[in-house]
Short mmCIF file of C-alpha atoms in Angstrom, two decimals:
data_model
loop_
_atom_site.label_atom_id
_atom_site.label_comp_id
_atom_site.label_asym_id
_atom_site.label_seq_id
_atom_site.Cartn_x
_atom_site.Cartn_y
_atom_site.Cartn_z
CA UNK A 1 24.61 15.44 19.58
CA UNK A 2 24.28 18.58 20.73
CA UNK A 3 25.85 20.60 18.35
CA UNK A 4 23.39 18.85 15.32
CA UNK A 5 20.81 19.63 18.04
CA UNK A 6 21.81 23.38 18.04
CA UNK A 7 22.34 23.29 14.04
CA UNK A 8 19.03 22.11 13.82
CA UNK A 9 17.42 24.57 15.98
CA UNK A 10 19.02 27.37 14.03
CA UNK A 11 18.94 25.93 10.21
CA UNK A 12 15.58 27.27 8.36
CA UNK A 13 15.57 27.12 4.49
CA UNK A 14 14.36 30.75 3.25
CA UNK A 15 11.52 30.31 0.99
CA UNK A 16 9.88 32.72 -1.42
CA UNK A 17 7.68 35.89 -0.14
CA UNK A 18 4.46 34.45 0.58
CA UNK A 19 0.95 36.90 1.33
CA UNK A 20 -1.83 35.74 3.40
CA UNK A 21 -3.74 37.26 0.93
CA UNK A 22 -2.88 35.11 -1.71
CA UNK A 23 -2.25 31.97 -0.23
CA UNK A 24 -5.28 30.29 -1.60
CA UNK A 25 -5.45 31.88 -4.68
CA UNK A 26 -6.25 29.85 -7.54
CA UNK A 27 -3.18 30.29 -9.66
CA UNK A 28 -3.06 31.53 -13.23
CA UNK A 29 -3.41 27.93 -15.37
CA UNK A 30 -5.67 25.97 -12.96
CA UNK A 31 -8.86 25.40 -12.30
CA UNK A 32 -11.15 26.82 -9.24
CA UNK A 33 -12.51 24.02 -7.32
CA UNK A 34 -14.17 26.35 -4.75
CA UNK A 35 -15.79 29.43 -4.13
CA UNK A 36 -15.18 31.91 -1.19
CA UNK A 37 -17.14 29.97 1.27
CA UNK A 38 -15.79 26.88 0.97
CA UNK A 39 -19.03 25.25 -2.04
CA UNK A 40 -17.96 23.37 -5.27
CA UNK A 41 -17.66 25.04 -8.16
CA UNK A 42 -15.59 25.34 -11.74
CA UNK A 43 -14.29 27.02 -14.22
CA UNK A 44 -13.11 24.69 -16.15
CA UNK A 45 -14.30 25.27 -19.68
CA UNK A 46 -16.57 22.40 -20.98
CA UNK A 47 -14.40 20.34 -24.02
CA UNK A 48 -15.80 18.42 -26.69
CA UNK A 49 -19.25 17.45 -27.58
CA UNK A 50 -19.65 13.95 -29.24
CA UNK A 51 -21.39 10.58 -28.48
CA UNK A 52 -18.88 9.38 -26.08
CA UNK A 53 -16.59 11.10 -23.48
CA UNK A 54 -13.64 8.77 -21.90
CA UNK A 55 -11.56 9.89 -19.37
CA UNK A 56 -8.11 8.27 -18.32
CA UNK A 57 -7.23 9.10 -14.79
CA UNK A 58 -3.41 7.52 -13.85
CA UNK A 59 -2.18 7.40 -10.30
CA UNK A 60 1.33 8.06 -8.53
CA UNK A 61 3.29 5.12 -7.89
CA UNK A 62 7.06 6.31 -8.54
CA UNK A 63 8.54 3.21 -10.08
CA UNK A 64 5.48 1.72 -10.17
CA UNK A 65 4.61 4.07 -12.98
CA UNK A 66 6.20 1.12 -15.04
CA UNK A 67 2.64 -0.83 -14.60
CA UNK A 68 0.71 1.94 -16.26
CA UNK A 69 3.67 2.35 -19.11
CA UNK A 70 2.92 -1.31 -19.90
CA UNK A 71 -0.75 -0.93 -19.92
CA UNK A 72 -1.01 2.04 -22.18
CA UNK A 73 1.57 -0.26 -24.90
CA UNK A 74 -0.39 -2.96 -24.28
CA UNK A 75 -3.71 -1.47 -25.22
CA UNK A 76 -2.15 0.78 -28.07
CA UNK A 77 -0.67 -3.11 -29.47
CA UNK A 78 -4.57 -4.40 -28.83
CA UNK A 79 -5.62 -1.75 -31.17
CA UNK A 80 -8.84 -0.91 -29.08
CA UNK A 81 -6.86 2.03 -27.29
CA UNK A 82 -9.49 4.61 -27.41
CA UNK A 83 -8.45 8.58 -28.26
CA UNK A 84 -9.30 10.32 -24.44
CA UNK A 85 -11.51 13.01 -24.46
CA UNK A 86 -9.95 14.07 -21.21
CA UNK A 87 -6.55 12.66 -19.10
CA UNK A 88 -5.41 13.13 -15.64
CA UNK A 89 -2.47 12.22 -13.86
CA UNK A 90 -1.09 12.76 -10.04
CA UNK A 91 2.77 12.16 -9.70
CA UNK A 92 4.71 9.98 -11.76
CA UNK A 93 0.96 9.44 -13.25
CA UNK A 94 1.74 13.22 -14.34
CA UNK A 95 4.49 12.80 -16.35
CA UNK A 96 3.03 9.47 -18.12
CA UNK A 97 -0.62 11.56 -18.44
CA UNK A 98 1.26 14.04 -20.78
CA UNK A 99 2.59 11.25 -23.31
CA UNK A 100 -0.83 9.35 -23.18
CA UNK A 101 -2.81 12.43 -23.67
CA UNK A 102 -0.77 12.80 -27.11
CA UNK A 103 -1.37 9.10 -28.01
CA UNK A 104 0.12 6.09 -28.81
CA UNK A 105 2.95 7.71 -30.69
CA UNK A 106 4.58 8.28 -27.34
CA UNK A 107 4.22 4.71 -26.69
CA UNK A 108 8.55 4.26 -27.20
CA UNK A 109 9.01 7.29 -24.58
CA UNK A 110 7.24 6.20 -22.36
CA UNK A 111 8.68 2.60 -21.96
CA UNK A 112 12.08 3.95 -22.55
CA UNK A 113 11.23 6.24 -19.38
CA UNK A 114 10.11 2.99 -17.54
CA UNK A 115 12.22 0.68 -18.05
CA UNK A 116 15.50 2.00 -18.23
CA UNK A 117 15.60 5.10 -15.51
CA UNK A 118 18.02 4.28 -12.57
CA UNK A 119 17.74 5.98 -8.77
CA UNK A 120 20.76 8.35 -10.34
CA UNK A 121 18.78 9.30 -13.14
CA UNK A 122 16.28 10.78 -10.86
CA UNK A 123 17.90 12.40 -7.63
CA UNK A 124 21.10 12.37 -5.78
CA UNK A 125 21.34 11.68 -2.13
CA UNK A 126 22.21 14.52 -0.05
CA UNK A 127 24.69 13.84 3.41
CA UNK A 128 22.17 13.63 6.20
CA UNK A 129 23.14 17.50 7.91
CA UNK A 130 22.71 18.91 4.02
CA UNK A 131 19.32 17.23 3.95
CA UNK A 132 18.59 18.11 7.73
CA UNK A 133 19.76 22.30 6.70
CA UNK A 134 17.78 22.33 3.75
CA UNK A 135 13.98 21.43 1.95
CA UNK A 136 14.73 17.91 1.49
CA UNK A 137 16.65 14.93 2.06
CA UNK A 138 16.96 14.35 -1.88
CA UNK A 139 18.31 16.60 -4.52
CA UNK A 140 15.71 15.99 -7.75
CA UNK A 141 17.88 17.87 -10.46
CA UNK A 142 18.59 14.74 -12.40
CA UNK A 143 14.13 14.38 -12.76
CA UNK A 144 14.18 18.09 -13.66
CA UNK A 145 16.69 17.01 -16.35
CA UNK A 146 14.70 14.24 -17.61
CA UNK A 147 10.89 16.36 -17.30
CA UNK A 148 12.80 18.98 -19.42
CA UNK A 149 14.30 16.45 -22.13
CA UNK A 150 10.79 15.19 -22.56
CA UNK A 151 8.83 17.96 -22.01
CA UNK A 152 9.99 19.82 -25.04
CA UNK A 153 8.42 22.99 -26.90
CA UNK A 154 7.36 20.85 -29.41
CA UNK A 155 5.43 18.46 -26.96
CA UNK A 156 3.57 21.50 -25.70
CA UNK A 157 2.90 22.78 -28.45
CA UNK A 158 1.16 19.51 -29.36
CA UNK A 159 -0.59 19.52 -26.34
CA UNK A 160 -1.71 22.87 -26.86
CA UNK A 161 -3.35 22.13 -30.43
CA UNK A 162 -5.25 19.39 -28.74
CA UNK A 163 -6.51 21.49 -26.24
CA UNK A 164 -8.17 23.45 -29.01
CA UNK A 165 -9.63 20.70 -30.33
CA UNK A 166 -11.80 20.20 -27.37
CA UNK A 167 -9.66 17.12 -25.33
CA UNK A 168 -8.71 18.39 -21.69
CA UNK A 169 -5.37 17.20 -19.90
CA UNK A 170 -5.33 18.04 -16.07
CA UNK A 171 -2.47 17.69 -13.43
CA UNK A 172 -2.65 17.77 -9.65
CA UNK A 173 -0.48 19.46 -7.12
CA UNK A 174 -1.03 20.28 -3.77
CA UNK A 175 -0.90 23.88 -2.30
CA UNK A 176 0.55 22.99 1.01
CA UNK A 177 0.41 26.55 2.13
CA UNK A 178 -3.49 26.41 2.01
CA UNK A 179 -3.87 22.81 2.30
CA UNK A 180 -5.63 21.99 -0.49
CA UNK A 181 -5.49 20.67 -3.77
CA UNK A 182 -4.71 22.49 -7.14
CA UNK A 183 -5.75 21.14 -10.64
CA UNK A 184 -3.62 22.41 -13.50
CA UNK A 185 -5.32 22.95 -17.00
CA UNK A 186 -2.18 22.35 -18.97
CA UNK A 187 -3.63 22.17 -22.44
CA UNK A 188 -5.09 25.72 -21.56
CA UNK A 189 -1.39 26.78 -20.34
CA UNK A 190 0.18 24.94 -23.30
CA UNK A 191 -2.24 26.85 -25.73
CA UNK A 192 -1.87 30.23 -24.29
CA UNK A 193 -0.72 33.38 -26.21
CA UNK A 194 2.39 33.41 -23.47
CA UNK A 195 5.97 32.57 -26.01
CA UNK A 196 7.13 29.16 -25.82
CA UNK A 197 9.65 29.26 -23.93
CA UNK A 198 7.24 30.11 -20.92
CA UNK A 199 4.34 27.80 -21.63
CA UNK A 200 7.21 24.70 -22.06
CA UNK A 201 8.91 26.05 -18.62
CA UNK A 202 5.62 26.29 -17.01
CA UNK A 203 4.01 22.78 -17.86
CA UNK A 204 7.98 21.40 -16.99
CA UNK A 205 7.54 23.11 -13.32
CA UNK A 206 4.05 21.80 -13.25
CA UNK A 207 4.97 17.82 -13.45
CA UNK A 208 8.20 18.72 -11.36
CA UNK A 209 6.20 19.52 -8.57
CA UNK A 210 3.11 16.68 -8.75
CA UNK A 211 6.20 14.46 -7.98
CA UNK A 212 7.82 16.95 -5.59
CA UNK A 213 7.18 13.55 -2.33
CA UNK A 214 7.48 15.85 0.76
CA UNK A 215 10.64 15.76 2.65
CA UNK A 216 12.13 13.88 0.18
CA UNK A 217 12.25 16.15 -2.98
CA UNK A 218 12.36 20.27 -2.60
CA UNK A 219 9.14 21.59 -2.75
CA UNK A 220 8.13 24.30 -6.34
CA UNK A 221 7.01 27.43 -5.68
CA UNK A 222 4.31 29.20 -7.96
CA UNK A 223 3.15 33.21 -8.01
CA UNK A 224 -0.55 32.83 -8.53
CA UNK A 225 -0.57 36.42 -10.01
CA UNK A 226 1.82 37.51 -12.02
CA UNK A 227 0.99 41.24 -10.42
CA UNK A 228 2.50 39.83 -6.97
CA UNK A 229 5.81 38.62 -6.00
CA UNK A 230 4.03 36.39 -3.27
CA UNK A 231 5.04 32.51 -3.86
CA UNK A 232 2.99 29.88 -3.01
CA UNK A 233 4.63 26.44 -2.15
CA UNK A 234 3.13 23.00 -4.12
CA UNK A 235 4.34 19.36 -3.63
CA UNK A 236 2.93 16.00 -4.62
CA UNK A 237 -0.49 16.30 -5.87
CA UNK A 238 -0.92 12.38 -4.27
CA UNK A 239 -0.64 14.26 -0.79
CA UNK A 240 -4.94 14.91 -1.39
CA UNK A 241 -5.85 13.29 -4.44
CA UNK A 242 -3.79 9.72 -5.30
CA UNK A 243 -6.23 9.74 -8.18
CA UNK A 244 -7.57 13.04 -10.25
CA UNK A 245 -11.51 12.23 -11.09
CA UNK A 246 -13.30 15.97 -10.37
CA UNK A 247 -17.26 16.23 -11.43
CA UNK A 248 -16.36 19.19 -13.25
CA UNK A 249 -14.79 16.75 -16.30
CA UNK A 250 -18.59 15.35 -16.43
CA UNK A 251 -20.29 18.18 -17.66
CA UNK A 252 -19.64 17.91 -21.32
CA UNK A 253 -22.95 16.59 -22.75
CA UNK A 254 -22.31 12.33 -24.08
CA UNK A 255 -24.42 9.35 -24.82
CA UNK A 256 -21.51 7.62 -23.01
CA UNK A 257 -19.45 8.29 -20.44
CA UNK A 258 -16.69 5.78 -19.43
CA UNK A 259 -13.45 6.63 -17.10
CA UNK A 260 -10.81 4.40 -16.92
CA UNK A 261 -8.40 4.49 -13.61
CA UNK A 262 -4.59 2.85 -13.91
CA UNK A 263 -3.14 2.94 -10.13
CA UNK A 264 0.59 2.11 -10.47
CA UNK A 265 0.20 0.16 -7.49
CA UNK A 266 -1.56 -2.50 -5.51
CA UNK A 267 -5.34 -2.35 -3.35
CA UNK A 268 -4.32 -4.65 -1.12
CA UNK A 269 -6.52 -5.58 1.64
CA UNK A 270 -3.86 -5.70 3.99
CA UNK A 271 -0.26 -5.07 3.91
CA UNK A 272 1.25 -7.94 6.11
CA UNK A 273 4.47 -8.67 4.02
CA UNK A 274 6.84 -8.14 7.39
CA UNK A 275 6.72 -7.36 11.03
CA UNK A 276 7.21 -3.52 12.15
CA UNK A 277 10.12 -2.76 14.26
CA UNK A 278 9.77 -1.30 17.50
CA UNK A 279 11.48 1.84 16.32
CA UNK A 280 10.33 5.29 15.59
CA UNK A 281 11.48 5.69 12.09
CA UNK A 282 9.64 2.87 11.65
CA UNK A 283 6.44 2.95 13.09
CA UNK A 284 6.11 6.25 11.66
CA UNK A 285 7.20 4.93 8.18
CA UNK A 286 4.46 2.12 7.99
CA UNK A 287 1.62 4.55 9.72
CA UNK A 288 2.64 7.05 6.76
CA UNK A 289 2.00 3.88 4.01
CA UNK A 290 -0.78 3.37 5.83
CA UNK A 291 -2.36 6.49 5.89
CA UNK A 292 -1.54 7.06 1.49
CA UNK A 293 -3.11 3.10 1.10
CA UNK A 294 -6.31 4.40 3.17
CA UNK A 295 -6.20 8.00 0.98
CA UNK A 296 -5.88 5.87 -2.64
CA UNK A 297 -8.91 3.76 -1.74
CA UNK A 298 -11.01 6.73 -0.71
CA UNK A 299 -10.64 8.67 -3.37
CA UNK A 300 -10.86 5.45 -6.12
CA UNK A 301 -14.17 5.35 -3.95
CA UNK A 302 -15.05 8.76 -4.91
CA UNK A 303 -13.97 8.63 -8.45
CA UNK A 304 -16.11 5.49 -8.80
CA UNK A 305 -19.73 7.29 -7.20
CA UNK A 306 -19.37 10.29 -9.30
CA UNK A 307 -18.73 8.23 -12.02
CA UNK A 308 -21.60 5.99 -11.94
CA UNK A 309 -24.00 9.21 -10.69
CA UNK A 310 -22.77 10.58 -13.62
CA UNK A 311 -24.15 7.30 -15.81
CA UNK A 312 -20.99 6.73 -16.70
CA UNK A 313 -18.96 3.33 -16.58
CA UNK A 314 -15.91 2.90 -14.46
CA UNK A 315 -13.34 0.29 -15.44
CA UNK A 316 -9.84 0.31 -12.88
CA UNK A 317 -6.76 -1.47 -13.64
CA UNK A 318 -3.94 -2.19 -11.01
CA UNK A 319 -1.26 -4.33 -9.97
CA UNK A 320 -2.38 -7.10 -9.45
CA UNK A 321 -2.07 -8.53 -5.37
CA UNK A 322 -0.07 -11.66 -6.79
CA UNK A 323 2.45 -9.77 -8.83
CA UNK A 324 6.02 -8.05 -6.93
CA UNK A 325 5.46 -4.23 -6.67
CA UNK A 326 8.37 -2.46 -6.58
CA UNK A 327 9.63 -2.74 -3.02
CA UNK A 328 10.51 0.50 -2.44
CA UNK A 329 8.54 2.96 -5.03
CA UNK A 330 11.19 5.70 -4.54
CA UNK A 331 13.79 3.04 -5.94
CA UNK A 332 14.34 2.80 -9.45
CA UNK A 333 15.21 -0.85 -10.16
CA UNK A 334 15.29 -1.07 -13.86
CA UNK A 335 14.72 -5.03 -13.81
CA UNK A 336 11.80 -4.71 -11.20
CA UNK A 337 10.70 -1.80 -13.69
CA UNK A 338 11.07 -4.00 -16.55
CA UNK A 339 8.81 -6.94 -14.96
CA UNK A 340 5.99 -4.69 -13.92
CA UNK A 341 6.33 -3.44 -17.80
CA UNK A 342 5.71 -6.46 -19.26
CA UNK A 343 3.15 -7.45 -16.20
CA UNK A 344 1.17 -4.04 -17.50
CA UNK A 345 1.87 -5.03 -21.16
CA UNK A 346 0.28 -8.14 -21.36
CA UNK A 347 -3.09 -6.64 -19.14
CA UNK A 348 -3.47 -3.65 -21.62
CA UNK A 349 -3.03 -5.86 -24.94
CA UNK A 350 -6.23 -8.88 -23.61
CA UNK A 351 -7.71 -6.56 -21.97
CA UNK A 352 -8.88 -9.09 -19.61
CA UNK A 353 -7.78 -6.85 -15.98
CA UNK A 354 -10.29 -4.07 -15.90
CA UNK A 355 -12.50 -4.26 -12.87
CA UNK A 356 -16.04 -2.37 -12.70
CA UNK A 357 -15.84 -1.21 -9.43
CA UNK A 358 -13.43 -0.79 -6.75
CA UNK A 359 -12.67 -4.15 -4.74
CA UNK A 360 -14.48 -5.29 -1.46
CA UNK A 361 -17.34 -2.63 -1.80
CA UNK A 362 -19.99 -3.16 1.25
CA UNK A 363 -23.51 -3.46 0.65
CA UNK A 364 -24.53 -0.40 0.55
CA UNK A 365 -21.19 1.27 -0.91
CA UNK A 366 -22.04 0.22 -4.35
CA UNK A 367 -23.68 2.25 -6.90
CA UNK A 368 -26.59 0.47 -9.04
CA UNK A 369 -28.03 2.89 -11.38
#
């Protein structure tokens, strides 16, 4: 015990040069959410002008990101799948945002991705003194592996040509050097004059590091100017925003504005399912859970005012309370997987699980206009 207490004490992973200066710098490809003293603003270039804007916004989940897979072949098989104007994703919801922004042709992908990934196709366990010496307890190259068979020039370069064709496809990381959220334009990376290799390298990095779970996965570094060798470090963008709805993706002028939110998970009242042991890995386990189920509803909440302020509708699909979530969303369980598929297929094709609101709003917590 007291030499791993004395390895401990000494072991500190080296990270890149990082600069005070810089370490809230909006980084080159995403958009500014704030000004110098702290007010909203944005950047973001306003998209396409038509009758009707629709937004998809898809949520982390890990292996839950089977539900949403299933919804978005479901509704593609229903034939009322609508073309978004804009997509978001956080987390595995980043990786699956990418293939639904390019449409229903991606449909194959994305269920191959869902229903047929193992825990080995994703990370490799570390001994517990390698993941005690280093960033994290996990090693993530096999998911780097997979992004970067998916995540191909070609795919960029698709996304790119949308981009100029007014739709918008945004990812979420979190800065945890600064604390604070970062929203990646990747159809503006992805149509850039930067060569291919860079933009496809880029937008891979960008969806390694919205699923980059803290502690368990090594966190991504990114030099928000490219005339500075200072680094700044991201993770999960579900560590501040489970869900990516920003007013900013309002402002294009519509008739109609409707967002539609898939959470690859459950909004459970309660989470009763078994009795916490008296221990501290797991007390501080469930608090964690806890504290992520507490985040997801706020910021559904959110998503849902400045959706209806905005006169737009809000329609939110998730796992439904009766149906097995994966037990473990960091466990990739290819017949769990395949049952939350075919739970999110049948949803997305009858269309019959959209909700207008989040559940169990109070009185005065819903929005009426």
């Amino acid at each position: 015990m007291l030499v791993l207490l004395s390895l401990l004490l000494a072991s500190c992973a080296t990270r890149p040069f990082e600069s005070a200066e810089l370490r809230t710098e909006t980084p080159i490809g995403a958009i500014r959410l704030f000004d110098a003293n702290g007010q909203p603003v944005s950047d973001a270039p306003v998209g396409r002008v038509g009758d009707n804007l629709e937004i998809l916004a898809l949520s982390g989940g890990g292996a839950d990101g089977a539900f949403g897979a299933g919804v978005l072949n479901g509704w593609s098989a229903s034939g009322n799948r609508p073309k978004f104007d804009v997509v978001t994703g956080v987390s595995t919801g980043a990786l699956i945002a990418a293939l639904a922004f390019l449409g229903p042709g991606y449909d194959a992908t994305l269920k191959d991705l869902y229903t047929n990934t193992t825990d080995a196709k994703v990370f490799r366990r570390k001994s517990v003194i390698g993941g005690l010496l280093s960033e994290s307890f996990l090693d993530y190259t096999p998911l780097q592996r997979q992004i970067e068979r998916v995540v191909t020039p070609g795919l960029v370069n698709q996304i790119g040509n949308e981009h100029r064709r007014g739709r918008r496809l945004y990812v979420a990381t979190t800065n945890l050097d600064a604390g604070e959220l970062t929203v990646w334009d990747i159809g503006a990376i992805a149509a850039s004059n930067f060569p291919s290799d860079i933009r496809t390298r880029v937008v891979q990095k960008i969806l390694r590091a919205s699923a980059a779970v803290p502690g368990l996965f090594k966190p991504v570094y990114f030099r928000p100017r490219l005339d500075s060798d200072a680094r700044q470090m991201h993770v999960d963008g579900g560590v501040k925003a489970p869900v990516l709805i920003r007013s900013f993706m309002f402002k294009v002028p519509a008739k109609k504005r409707t967002v539609y939110v898939i959470v690859n998970g459950q909004i459970k009242l309660v989470d009763a399912k078994e009795p916490v042991e008296p221990e501290v890995a797991a007390i501080s386990r469930k608090s964690i859970t806890e504290l992520l189920r507490g985040l997801l509803y706020k910021t559904l909440y959110q998503g849902y005012v400045s959706t209806r302020n905005a006169r737009g509708r809000f329609r939110l699909m998730a796992i439904p309370d009766h149906v097995p979530a994966a037990k473990d969303p960091l466990e990739f369980d290819p017949a769990e997987m395949r049952a939350l598929f075919e739970t999110g297929y049948a949803m997305g094709r009858s269309g019959q699980g959209w909700a207008n609101e989040p559940p169990r709003l109070e009185a005065f917590e819903r929005v009426s206009n």
